[in-house]
Short mmCIF file of C-alpha atoms in Angstrom, two decimals:
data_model
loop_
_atom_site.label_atom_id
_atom_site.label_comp_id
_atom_site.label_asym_id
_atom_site.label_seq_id
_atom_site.Cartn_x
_atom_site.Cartn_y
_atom_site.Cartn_z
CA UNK A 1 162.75 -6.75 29.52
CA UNK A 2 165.57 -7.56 31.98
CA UNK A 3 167.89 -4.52 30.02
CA UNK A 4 164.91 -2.47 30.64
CA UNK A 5 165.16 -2.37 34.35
CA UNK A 6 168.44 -2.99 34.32
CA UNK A 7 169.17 0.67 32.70
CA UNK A 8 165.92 1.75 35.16
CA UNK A 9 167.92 0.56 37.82
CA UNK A 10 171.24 2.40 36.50
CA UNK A 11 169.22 5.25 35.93
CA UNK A 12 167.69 5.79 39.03
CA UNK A 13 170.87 4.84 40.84
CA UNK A 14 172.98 7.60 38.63
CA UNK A 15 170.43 10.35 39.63
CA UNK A 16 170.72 9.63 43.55
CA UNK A 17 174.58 9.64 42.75
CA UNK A 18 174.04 13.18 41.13
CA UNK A 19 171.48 14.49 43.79
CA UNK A 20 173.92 13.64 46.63
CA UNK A 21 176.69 15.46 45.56
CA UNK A 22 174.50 18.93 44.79
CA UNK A 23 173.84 18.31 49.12
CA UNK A 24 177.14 17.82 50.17
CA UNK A 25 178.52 20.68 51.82
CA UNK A 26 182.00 22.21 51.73
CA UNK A 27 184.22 23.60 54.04
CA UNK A 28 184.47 27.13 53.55
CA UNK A 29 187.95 28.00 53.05
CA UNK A 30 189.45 29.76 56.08
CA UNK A 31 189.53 33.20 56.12
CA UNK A 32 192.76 34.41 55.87
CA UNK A 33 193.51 38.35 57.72
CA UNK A 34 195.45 40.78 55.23
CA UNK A 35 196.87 42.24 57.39
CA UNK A 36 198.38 39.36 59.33
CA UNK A 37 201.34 37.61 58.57
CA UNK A 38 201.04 33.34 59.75
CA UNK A 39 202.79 33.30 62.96
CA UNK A 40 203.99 36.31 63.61
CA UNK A 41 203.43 37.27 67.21
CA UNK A 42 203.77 41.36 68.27
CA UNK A 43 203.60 41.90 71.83
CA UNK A 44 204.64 44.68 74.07
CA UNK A 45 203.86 46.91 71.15
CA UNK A 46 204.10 51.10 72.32
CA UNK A 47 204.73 54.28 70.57
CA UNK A 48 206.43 56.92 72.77
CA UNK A 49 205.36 60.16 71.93
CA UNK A 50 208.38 62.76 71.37
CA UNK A 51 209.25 65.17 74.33
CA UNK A 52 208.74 68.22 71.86
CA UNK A 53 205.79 68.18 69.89
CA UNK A 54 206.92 67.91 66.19
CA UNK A 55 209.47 66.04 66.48
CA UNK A 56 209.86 62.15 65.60
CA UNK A 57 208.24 59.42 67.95
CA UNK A 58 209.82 55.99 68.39
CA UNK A 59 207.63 52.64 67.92
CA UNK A 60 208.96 50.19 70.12
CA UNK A 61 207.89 45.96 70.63
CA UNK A 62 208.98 42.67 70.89
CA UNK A 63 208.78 40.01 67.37
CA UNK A 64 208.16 36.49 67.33
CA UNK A 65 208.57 34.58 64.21
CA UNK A 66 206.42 31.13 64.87
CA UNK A 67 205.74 30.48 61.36
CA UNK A 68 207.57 27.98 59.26
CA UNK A 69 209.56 30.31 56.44
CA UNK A 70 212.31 33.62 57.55
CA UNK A 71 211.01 36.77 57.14
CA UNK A 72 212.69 39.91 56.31
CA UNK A 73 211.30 43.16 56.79
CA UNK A 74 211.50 46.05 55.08
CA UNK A 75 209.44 48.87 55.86
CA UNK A 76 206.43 50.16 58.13
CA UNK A 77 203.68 52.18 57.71
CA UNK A 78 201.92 54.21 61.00
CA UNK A 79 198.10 54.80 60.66
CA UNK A 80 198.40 58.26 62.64
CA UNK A 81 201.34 59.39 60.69
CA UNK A 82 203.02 60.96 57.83
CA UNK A 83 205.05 58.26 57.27
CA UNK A 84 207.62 55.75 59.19
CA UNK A 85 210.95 54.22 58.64
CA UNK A 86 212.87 51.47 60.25
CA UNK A 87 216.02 52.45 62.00
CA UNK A 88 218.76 50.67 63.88
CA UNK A 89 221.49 52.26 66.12
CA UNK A 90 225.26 50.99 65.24
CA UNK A 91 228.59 51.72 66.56
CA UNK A 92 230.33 53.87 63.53
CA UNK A 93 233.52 55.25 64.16
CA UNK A 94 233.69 55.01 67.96
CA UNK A 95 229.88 56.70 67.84
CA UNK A 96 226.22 55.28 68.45
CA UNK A 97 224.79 56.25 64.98
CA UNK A 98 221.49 55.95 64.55
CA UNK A 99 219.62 55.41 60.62
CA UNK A 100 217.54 53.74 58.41
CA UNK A 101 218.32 49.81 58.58
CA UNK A 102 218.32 47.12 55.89
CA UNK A 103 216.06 44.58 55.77
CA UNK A 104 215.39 42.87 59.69
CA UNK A 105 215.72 39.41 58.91
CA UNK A 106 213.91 37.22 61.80
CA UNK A 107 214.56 33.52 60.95
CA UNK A 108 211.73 30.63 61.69
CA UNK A 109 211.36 30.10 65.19
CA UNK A 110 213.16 33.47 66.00
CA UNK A 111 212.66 37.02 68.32
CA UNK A 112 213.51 40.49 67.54
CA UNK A 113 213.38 42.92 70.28
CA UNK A 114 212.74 46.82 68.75
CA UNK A 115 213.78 48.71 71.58
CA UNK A 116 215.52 52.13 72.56
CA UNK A 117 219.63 52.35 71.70
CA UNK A 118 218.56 49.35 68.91
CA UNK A 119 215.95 48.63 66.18
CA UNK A 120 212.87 50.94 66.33
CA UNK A 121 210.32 52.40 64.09
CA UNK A 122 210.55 56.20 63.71
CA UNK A 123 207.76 57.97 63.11
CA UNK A 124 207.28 61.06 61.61
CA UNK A 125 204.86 63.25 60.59
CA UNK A 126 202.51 62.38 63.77
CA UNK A 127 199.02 63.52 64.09
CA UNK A 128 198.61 66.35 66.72
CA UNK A 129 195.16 64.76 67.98
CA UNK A 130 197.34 61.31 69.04
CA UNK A 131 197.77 61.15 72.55
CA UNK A 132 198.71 59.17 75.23
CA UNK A 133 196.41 56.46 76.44
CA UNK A 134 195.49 56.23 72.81
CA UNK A 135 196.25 53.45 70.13
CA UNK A 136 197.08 53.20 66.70
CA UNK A 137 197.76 50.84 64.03
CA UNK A 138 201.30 49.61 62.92
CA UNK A 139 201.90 47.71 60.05
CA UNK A 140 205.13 46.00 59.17
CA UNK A 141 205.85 45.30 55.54
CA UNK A 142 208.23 42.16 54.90
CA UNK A 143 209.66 41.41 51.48
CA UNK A 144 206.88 40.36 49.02
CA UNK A 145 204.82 42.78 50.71
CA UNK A 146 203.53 41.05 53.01
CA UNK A 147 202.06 42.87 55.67
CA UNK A 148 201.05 42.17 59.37
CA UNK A 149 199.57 44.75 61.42
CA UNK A 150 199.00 45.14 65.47
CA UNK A 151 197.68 47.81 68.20
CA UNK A 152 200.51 49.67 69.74
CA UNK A 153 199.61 51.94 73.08
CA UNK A 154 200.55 55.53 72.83
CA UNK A 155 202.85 56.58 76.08
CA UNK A 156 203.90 59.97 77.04
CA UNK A 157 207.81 60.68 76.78
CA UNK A 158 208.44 60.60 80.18
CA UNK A 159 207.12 57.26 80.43
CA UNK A 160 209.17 54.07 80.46
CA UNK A 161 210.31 53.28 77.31
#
């Protein structure tokens, strides 16, 4: 008789075990953005619209690289626009040459400024309904594809740059 209650006991003691754990709750797992890359930080983020309509605008912002690994990117991509590229200006032969640059490496805990005479994101192909006051989405691509995308203002050409 004493097993008998004894394996009641167990029994009834294994089923609470089992009922408590179907009520425990779990953290749902944070919900990561795809189109955000950990720590990167955009800010001052503005497209300048060309001074003749057709032609190339410029994407210009500041980069801050908070996160823990170096990042390197590679390419961009313009919602409102053909397609983009990302260009630096270099001294070549006693001349400011401006083209598409390699990879932009910003190292953990590093800033890279995209500004005019420097790194910049040309953009090409823009959509004739864009105009100033407006926004539109940027996103960067770093190796791995990895992508982060921000907001940048659309300004006139005769506005600061």
């Amino acid at each position: 008789m004493t097993k008998s209650i004894y394996a009641a006991l167990l029994l009834a003691g294994t089923s609470l075990g089992l009922a408590s754990c179907g009520n425990e709750t779990e953290e749902p797992a944070a919900i990561v953005d795809e189109n955000a890359i950990a720590g990167v930080e955009v800010t001052n983020a503005r497209l300048v619209l060309p001074p003749v309509a057709g032609n190339p605008a410029a994407i210009y912002f500041d980069l801050a690289n908070n996160g823990d690994r170096n990042l390197a990117f590679r390419n961009a991509e313009v919602a409102d626009a053909g397609r983009a590229e990302i260009h630096d200006t270099i001294m070549e032969d006693g001349k400011m040459v401006m083209g598409e640059a390699p990879p932009i490496l910003v190292e953990s805990g590093g800033t890279v400024s995209f500004e005019p005479g420097g790194k910049h994101i040309m953009v090409f192909e823009l959509a004739e309904n864009i105009a100033e006051g407006a926004t539109t989405e940027v996103t960067l691509i770093a190796a791995g594809n990895r992508r982060h995308t921000f907001e940048a203002t659309v300004r006139s050409a005769g506005d600061d740059r």
